[in-house]
Coordinates of C-alpha atoms in Angstrom, one line a residue:
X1386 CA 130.8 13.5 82.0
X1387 CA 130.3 16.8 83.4
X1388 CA 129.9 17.5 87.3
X1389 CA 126.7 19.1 88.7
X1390 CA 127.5 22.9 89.1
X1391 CA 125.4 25.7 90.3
X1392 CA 122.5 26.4 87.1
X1393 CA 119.8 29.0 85.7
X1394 CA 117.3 26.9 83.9
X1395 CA 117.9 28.1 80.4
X1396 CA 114.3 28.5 79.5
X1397 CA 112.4 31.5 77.8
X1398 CA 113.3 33.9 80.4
X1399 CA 116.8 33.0 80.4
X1400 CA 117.2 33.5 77.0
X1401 CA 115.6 37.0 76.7
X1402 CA 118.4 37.5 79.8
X1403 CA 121.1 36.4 77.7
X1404 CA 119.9 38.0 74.6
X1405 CA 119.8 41.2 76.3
X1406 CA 122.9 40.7 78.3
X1407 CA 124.8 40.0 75.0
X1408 CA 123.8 43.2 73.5
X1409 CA 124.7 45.3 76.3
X1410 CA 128.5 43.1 76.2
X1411 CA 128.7 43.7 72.5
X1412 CA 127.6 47.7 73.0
X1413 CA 130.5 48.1 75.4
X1414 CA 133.3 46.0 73.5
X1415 CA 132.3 47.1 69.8
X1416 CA 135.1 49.6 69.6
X1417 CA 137.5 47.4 70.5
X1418 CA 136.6 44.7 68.2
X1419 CA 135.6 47.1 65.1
X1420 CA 139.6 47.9 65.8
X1421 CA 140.2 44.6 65.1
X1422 CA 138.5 44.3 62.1
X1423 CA 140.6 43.7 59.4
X1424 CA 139.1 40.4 57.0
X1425 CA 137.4 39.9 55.0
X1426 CA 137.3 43.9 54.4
X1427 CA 139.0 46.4 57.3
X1428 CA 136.2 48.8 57.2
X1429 CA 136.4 48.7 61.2
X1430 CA 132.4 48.1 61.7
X1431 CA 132.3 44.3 62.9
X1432 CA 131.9 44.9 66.5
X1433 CA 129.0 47.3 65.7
X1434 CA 127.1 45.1 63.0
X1435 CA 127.2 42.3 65.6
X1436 CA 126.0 44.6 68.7
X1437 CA 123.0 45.9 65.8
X1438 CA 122.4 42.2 65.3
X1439 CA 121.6 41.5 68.6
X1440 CA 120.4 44.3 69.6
X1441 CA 117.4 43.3 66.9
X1442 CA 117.1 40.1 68.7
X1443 CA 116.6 41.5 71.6
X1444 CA 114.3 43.7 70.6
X1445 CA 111.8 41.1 68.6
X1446 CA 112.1 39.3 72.3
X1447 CA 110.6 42.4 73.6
X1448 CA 108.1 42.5 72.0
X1449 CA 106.8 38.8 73.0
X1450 CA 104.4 38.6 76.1
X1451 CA 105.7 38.2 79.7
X1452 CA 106.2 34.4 80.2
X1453 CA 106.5 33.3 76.8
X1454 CA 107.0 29.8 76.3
X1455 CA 110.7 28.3 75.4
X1456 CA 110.0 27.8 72.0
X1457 CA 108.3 30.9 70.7
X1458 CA 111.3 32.7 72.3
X1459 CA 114.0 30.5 70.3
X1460 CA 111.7 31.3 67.1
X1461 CA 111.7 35.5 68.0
X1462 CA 115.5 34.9 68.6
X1463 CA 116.2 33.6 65.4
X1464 CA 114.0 35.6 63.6
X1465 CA 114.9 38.8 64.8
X1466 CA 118.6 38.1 64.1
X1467 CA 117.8 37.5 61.0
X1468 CA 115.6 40.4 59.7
X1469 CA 118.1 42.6 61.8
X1470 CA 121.4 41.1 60.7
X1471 CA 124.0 43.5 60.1
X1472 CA 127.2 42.8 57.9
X1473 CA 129.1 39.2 56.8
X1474 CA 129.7 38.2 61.1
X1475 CA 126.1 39.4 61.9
X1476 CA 124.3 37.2 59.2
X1477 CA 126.8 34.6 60.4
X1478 CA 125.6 35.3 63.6
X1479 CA 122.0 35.0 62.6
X1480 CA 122.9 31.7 61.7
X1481 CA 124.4 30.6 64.9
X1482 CA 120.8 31.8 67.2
X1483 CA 119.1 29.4 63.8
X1484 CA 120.8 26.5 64.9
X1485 CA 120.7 26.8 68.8
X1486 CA 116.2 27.5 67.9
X1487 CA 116.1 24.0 65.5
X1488 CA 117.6 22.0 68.6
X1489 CA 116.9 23.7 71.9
X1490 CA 113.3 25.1 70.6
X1491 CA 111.0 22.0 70.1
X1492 CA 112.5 20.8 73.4
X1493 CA 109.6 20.1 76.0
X1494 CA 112.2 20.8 79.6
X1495 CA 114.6 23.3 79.2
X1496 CA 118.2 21.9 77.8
X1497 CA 121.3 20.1 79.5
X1498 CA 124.6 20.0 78.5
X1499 CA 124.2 17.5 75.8
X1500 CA 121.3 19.3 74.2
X1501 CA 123.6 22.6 74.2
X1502 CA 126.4 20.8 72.9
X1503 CA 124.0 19.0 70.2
X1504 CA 123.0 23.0 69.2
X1505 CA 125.8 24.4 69.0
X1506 CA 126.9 21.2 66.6
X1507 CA 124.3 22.3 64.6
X1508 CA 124.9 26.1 64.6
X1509 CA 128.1 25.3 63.5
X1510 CA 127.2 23.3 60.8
X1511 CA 124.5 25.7 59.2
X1512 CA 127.1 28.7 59.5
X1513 CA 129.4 27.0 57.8
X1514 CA 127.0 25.7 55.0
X1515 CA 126.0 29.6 54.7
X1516 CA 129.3 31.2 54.0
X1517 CA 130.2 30.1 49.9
X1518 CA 133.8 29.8 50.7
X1519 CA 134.7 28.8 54.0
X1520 CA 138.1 30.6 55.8
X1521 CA 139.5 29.1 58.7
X1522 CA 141.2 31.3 61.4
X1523 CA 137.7 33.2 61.7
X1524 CA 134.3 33.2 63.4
X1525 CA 133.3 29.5 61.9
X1526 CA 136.7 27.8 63.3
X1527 CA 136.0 29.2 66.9
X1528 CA 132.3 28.0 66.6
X1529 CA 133.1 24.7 65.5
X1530 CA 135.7 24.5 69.1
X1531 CA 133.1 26.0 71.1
X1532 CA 130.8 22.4 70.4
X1533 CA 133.6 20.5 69.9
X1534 CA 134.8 21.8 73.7
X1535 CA 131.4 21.0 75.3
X1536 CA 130.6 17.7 73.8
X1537 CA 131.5 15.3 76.7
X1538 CA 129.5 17.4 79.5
X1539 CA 126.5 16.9 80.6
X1540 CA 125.8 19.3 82.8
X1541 CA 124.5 22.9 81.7
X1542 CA 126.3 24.8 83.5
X1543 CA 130.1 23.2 83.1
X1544 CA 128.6 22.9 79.1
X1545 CA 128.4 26.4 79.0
X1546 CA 131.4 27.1 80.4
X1547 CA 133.3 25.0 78.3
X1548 CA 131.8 26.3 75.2
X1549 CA 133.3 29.9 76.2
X1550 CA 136.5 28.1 77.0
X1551 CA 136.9 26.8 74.0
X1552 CA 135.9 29.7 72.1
X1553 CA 138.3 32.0 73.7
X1554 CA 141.2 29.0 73.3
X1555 CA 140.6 28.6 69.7
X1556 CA 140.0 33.2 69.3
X1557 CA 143.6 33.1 70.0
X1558 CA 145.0 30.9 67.1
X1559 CA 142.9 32.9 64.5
X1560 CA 146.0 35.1 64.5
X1561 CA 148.3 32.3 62.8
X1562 CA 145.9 30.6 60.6
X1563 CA 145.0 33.6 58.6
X1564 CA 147.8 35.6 56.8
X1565 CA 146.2 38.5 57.0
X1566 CA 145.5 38.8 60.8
X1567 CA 149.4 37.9 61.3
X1568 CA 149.9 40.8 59.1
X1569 CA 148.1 43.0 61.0
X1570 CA 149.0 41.1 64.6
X1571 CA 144.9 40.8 65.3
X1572 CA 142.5 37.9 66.3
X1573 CA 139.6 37.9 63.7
X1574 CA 137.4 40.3 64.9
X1575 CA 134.1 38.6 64.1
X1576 CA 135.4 35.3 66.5
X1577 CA 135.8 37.9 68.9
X1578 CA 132.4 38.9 69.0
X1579 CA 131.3 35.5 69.2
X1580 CA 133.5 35.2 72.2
X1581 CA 131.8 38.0 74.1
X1582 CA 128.0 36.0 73.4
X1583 CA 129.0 32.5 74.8
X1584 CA 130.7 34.6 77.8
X1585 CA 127.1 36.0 78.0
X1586 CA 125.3 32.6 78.2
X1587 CA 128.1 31.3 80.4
X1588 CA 127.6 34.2 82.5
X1589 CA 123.4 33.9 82.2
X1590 CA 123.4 29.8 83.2
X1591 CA 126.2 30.1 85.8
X1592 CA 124.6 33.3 87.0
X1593 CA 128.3 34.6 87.5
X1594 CA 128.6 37.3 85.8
X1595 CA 132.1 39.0 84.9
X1596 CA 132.8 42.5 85.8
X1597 CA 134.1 43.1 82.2
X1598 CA 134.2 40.9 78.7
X1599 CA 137.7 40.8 77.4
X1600 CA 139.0 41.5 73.8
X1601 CA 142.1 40.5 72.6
X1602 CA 144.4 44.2 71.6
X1603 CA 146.4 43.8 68.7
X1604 CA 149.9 42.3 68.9
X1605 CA 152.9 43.0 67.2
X1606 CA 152.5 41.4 63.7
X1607 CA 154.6 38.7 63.0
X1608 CA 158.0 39.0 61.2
X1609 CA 157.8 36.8 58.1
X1610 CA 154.0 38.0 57.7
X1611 CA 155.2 42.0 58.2
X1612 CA 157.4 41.5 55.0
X1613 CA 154.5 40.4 52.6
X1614 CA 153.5 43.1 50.3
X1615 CA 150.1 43.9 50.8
X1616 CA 147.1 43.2 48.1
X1617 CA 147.2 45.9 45.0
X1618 CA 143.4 45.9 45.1
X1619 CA 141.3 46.5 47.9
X1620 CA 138.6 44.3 46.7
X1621 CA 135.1 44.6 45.4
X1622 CA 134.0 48.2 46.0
X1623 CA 130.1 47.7 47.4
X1624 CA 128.7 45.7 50.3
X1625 CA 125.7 44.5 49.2
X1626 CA 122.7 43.1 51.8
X1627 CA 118.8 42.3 51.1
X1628 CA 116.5 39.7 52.4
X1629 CA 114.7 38.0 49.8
X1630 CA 111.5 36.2 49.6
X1631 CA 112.4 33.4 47.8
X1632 CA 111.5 29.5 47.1
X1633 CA 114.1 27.3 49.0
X1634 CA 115.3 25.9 45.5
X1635 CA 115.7 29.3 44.2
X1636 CA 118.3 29.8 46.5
X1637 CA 121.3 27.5 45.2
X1638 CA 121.1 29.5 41.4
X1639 CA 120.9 32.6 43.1
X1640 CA 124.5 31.5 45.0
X1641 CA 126.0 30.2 41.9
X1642 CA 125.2 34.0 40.0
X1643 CA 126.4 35.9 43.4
X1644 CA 129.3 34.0 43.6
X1645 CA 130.6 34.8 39.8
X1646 CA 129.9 38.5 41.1
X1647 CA 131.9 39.1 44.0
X1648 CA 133.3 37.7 47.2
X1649 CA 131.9 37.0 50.8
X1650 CA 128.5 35.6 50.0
X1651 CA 126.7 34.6 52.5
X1652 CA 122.9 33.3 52.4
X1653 CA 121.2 32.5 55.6
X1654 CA 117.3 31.5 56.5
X1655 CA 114.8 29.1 55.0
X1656 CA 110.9 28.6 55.0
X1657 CA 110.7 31.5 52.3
X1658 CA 112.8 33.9 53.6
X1659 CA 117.0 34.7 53.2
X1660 CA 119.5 37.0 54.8
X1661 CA 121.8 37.8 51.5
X1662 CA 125.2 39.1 51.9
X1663 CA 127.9 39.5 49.3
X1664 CA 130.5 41.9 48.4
X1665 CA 130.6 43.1 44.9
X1666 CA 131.7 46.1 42.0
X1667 CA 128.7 45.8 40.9
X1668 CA 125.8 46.8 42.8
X1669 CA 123.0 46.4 40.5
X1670 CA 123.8 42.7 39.4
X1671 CA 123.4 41.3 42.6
X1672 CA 120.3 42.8 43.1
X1673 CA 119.0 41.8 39.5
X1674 CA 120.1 38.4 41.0
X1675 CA 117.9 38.2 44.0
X1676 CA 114.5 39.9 41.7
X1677 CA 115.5 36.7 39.7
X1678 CA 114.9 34.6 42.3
X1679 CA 111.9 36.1 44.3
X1680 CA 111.4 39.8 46.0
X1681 CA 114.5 41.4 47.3
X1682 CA 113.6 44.1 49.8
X1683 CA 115.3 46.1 53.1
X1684 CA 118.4 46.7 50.2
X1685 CA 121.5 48.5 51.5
X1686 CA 124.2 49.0 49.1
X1687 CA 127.7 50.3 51.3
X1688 CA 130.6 51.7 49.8
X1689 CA 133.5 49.4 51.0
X1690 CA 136.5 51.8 49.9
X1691 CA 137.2 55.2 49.1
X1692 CA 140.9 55.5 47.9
X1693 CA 142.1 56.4 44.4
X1694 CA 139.5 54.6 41.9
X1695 CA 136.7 53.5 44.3
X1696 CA 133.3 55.1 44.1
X1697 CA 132.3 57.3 46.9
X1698 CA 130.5 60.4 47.8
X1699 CA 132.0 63.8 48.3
X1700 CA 132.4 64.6 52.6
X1701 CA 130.1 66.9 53.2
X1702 CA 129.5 66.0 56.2
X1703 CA 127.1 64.8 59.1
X1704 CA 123.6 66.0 59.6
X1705 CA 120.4 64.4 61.1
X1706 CA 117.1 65.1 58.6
X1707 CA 113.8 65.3 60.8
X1708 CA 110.7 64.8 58.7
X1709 CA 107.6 67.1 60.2
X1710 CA 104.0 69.0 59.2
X1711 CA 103.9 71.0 61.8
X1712 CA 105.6 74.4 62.1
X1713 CA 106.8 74.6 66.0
X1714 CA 107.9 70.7 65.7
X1715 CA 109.6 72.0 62.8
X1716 CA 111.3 75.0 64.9
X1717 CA 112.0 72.4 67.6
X1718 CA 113.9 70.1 65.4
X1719 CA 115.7 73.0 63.7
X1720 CA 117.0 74.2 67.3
X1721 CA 118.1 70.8 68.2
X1722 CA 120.3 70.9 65.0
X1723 CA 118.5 69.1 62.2
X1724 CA 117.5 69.8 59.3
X1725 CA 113.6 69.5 58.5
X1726 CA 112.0 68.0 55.2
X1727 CA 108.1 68.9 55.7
X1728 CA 105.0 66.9 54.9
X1729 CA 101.2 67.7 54.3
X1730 CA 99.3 67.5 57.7
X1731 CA 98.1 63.7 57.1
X1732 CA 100.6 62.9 54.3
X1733 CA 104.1 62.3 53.4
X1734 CA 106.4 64.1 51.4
X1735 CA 107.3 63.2 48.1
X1736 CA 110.0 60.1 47.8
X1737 CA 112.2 62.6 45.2
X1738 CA 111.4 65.7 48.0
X1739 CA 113.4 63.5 50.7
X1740 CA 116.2 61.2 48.8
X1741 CA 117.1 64.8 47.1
X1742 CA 117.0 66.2 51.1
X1743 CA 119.3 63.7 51.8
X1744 CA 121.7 63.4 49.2
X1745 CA 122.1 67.7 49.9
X1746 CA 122.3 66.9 53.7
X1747 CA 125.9 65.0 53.9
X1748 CA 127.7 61.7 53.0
X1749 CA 126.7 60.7 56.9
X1750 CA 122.9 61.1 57.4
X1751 CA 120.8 60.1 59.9
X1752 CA 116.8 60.2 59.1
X1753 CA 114.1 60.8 61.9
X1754 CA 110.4 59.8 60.4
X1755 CA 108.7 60.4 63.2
X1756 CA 105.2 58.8 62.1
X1757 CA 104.9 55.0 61.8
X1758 CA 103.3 55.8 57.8
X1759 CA 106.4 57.6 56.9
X1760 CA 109.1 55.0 57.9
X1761 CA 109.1 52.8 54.7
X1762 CA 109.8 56.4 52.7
X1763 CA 112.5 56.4 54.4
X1764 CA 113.9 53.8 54.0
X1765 CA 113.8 54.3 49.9
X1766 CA 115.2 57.4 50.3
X1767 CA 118.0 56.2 51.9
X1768 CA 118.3 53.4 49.6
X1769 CA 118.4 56.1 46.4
X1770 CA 121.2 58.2 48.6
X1771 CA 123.3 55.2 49.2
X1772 CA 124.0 54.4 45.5
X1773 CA 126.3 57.7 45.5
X1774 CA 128.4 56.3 48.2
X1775 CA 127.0 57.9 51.6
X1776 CA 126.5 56.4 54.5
X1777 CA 122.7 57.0 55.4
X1778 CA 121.0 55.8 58.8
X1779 CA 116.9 55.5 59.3
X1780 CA 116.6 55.7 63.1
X1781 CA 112.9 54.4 63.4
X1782 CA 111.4 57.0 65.4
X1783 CA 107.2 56.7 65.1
X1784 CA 106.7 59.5 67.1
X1785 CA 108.0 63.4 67.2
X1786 CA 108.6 62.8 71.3
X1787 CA 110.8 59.9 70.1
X1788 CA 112.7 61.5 67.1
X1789 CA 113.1 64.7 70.0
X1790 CA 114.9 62.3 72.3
X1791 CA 117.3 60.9 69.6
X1792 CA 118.2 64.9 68.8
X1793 CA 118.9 65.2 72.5
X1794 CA 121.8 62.7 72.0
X1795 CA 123.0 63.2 68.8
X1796 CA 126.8 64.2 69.1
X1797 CA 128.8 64.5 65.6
X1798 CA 131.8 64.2 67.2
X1799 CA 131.2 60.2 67.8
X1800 CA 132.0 57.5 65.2
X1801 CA 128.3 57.6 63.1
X1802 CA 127.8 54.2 63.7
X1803 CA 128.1 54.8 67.0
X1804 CA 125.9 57.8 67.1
X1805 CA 123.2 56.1 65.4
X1806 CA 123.6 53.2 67.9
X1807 CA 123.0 56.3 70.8
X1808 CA 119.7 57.7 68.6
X1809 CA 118.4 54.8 68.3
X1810 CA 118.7 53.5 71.9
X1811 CA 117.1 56.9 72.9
X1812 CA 114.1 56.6 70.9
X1813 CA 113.7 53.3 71.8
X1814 CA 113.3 54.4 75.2
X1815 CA 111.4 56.7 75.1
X1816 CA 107.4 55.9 75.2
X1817 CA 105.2 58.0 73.0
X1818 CA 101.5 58.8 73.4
X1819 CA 98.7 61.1 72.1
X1820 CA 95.6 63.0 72.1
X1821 CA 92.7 63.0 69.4
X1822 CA 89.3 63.5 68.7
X1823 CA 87.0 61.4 67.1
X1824 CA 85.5 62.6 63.7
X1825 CA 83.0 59.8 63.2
X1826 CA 81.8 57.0 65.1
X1827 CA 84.3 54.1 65.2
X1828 CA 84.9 50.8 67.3
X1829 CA 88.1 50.9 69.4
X1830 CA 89.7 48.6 71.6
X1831 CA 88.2 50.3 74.5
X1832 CA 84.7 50.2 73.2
X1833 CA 82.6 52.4 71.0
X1834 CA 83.2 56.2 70.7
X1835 CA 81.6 58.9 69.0
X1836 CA 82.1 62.1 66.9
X1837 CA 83.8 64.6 69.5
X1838 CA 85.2 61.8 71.6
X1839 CA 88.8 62.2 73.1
X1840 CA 90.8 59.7 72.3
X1841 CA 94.0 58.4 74.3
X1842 CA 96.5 56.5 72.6
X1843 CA 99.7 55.0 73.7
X1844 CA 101.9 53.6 71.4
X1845 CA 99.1 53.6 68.8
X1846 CA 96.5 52.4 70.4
X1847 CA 93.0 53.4 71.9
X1848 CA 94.1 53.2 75.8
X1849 CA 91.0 55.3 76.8
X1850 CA 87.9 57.3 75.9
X1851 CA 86.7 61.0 77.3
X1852 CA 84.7 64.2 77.2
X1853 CA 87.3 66.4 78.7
X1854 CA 91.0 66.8 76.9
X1855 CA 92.8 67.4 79.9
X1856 CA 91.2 64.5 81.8
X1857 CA 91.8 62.3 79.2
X1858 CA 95.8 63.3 79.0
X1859 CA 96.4 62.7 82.1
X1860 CA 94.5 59.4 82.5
X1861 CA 96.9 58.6 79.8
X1862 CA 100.0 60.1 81.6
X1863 CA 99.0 57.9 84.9
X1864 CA 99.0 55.0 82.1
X1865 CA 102.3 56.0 80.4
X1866 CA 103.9 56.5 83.9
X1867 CA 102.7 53.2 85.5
X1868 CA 106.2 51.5 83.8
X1869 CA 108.1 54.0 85.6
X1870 CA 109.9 57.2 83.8
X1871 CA 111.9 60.2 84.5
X1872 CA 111.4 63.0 82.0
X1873 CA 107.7 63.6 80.5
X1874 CA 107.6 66.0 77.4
X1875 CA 104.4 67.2 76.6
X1876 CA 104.3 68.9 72.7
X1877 CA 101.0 70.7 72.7
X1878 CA 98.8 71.2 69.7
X1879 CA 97.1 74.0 67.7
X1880 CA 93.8 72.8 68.9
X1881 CA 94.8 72.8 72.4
X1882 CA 92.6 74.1 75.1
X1883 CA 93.9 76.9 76.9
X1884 CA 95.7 76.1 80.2
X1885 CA 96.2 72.5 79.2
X1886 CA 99.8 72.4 79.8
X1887 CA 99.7 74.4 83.2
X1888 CA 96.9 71.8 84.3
X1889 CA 99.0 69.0 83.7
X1890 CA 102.7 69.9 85.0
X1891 CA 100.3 70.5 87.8
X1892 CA 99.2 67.0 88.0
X1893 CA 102.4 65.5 87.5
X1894 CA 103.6 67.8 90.3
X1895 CA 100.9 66.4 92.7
X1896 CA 100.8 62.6 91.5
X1897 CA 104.3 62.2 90.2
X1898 CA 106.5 64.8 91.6
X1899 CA 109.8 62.9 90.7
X1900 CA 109.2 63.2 87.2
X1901 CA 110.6 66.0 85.4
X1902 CA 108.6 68.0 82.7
X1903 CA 109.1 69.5 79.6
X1904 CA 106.7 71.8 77.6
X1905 CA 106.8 73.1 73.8
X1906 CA 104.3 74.3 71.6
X1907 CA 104.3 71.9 68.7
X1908 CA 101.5 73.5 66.5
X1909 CA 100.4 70.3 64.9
X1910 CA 97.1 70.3 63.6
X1911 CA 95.5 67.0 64.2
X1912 CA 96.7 65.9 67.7
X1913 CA 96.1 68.4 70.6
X1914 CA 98.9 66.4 72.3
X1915 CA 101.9 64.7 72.1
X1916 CA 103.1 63.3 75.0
X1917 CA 106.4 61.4 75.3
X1918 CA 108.3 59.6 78.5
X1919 CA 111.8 58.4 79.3

């Protein structure tokens, strides 16, 4: 048994803490672990499918009200893992926040040691049921220590611990039970990851946090393993990834027809909907496979290899596609160095228009949508432009403000994972808002308005209702700025009254006068303002 050591409660605050904590952790260690990365494929991208993982976690844990009870937070955990799993150690990971929600969810006090250590036996279990053809010397053997290390303590805190202990105990001897990472002289690089999330709980229910997570650097590779020839063939060519709606007893057929395709299959979820991950040559098969079985959407098809024989698209380079109607949005988007695909005022552009856009723009793209209607064409652009190889990105911007704020940080000198990471995390942050009037009479959330009303909407939604435009943008402002912010950019519109701008940098000076402004002349037609906050 366990002695009583200092503890945080690990209740529905806690884990949004930990969630959040782990995401920053695996943010600033992804490099080092992508370095790492070397099974089942050494396409150097582990660290940064994990951090995206969580990151979605993290995110669907946002978005639950303040207070939320213990187990709706385990439930958005999971869930959000799993719709935002990235690569063969994300969905893996996805698994792992499943296991710790089935035990430590229902739970009516928050969890000791025992019930962590009961979880984590479980995680473990489900991860290793997921993966077709269990390896040791990888992220399921370090699990499987982790609750084997914190069985006999009861206490949360020491449990906790232990778990981490363990983990980082059994990360090192991934290096001699897998030939390949003797070869190379690496821990596996996916166990690593996992290392960095249990030192984020520890750190979380101890409330001692480290001042940095540690990641294993490569080693010198041992002798007997250095003088193996390495593998004539690289392996399947595509990474292929969907979730699928799909009966639970459609599920073992579709792993028997995946697994005569290709290598790494992975299928994690349940209640209707899967995580599917396999490596194949053939792209379309496994996706015929999952239609067989139910509705296969979110697809992403990755090229795994580009040497002599392996399918890939010409380098062409990097570029960032903004999609707009307006003309000095457009001109704004073009001066921040993208290139802009334009819609009808109220429409969307044809899905051939953009995937042709795209596949002209580079074999590393990142697409800005910029309205909420326009994100699903996206995303089947980029699906279209992936079959040829290239590496396509849709950074779910709803809002011009937001995809402006991604632009600002754009740098195609970073890694394009990495890049994307930074766009993202930029839009993200950045709060959008608008002006409109009312053309009929409608019910909002704020009440009834009328034809000619001035609407105010953050984020979407009817915050307020006005005669007078610039009254109403800056109630809104107050609104948006309430949360805190540094940096308002205000886009203004065709139909904008004269002096509207002036008459709010003035306010902002007078009510706000830390905040920093920025003005541009947007020329949309429907919105008289845009208004954005960091």
């Amino acid at each position: 048994m366990g002695h009583s050591e200092r503890c945080a409660a690990l209740d529905g605050g806690a884990v949004r803490r930990w969630c959040r904590l782990a995401a920053d952790a695996l943010g600033r260690t992804r490099a080092e672990i992508d370095a790492l990365n070397v099974f089942p494929v050494p396409d150097g991208d582990t660290g940064t499918n994990l951090h995206l993982t969580v990151v979605a976690a993290a995110d669907a844990l946002d978005e639950l009200p303040e207070g939320a009870a213990g187990p709706r937070t385990w439930r958005a955990l999971a869930q959000g893992a799993l719709l935002g799993a990235r690569g063969n150690s994300g969905v893996i990971l996805s698994q792992v926040f499943r296991g710790l929600a089935d035990v430590l969810g229902p739970l009516e006090e928050p969890p000791d040691g025992t019930a962590l250590a009961r979880a984590l036996g479980h995680a473990s279990g489900l991860a290793r049921g997921a993966v077709e053809h269990p390896v040791e010397g990888t992220i399921l053997s370090v699990l499987a220590e982790a609750a084997s290390s914190c069985a006999r303590n009861s206490d949360l805190a020491g449990a906790a611990r232990e778990a981490a202990a363990g983990a980082r105990r059994s990360l090192r001897l991934t290096t001699g039970q897998l030939d390949v990472l003797a070869r190379s002289g690496v821990v596996d690089a996916g166990a690593a990851g996992l290392c960095v999330v249990l030192d984020a709980l520890a750190a979380v229910v101890t409330e001692e946090y480290p001042e940095r997570y540690e990641v294993p650097a490569r080693s010198a590779p041992a002798p007997a393993a250095a003088e193996e020839p390495p593998p004539e063939r690289p392996g399947p060519g595509y990474e292929v990834m969907y979730l699928l709606d799909a009966p639970d007893d459609a599920v073992h057929p579709l792993r028997e027809s995946l697994d005569g395709l290709g290598d790494s299959l992975v299928v994690v979820g349940g209640d209707g909907l899967w995580n599917v991950h396999v490596h194949v040559d053939d792209a379309g098969a496994a996706i015929e496979a999952g239609m067989t079985a139910g509705r296969p959407h979110r697809i992403r098809v990755t090229c795994l290899h580009t040497g002599d024989g392996e399918p890939h698209a010409p380098h062409t380079g990097r570029a960032v596609i903004a999609v707009t109607a307006a003309d000095g949005l457009a001109a704004l988007f073009e001066e921040c160095g993208a290139r802009v695909v334009r819609r009808e005022s109220g429409g969307v552009p044809p899905l051939a228009v953009l995937a042709a856009a795209i596949l002209a723009a580079g074999d590393e793209v990142a697409v800005l949508p910029n309205e909420p209607e326009v994100l699903s064409l996206a995303e089947a652009a980029a699906e279209r432009a992936r079959d040829g190889g290239a590496r396509i990105a849709v950074v779910p911007t709803k809002a011009s403000v937001q995809g402006m704020a991604a632009l600002a940080v754009h740098d195609p000198l970073r890694r394009f994972a990495e890049d994307v990471i930074e766009m993202t995390r930029a839009a993200g942050a950045t709060r959008f808002g608008h002006l409109e009037v009312a053309a009929e009479e409608a019910v909002t959330s704020v009440g009834l308005c009328q034809p000619g009303d001035v609407l105010g909407l953050i984020e979407g939604d009817v915050a307020t209702i006005g005669a007078d435009v610039a009254a109403v943008a800056a109630d809104v402002l107050d609104r948006m700025l309430s949360g805190g912010g540094e940096l308002v950019t205000l886009i203004a519109g065709r139909h904008a009254p004269p002096g509207l701008a002036a008459a709010l940098e003035d306010h902002l000076r007078r009510v706000h006068p830390d905040v920093e402004v920025g003005v541009y002349d947007g020329g949309q037609e429907r919105y008289p303002l845009l208004i954005g906050v960091e």
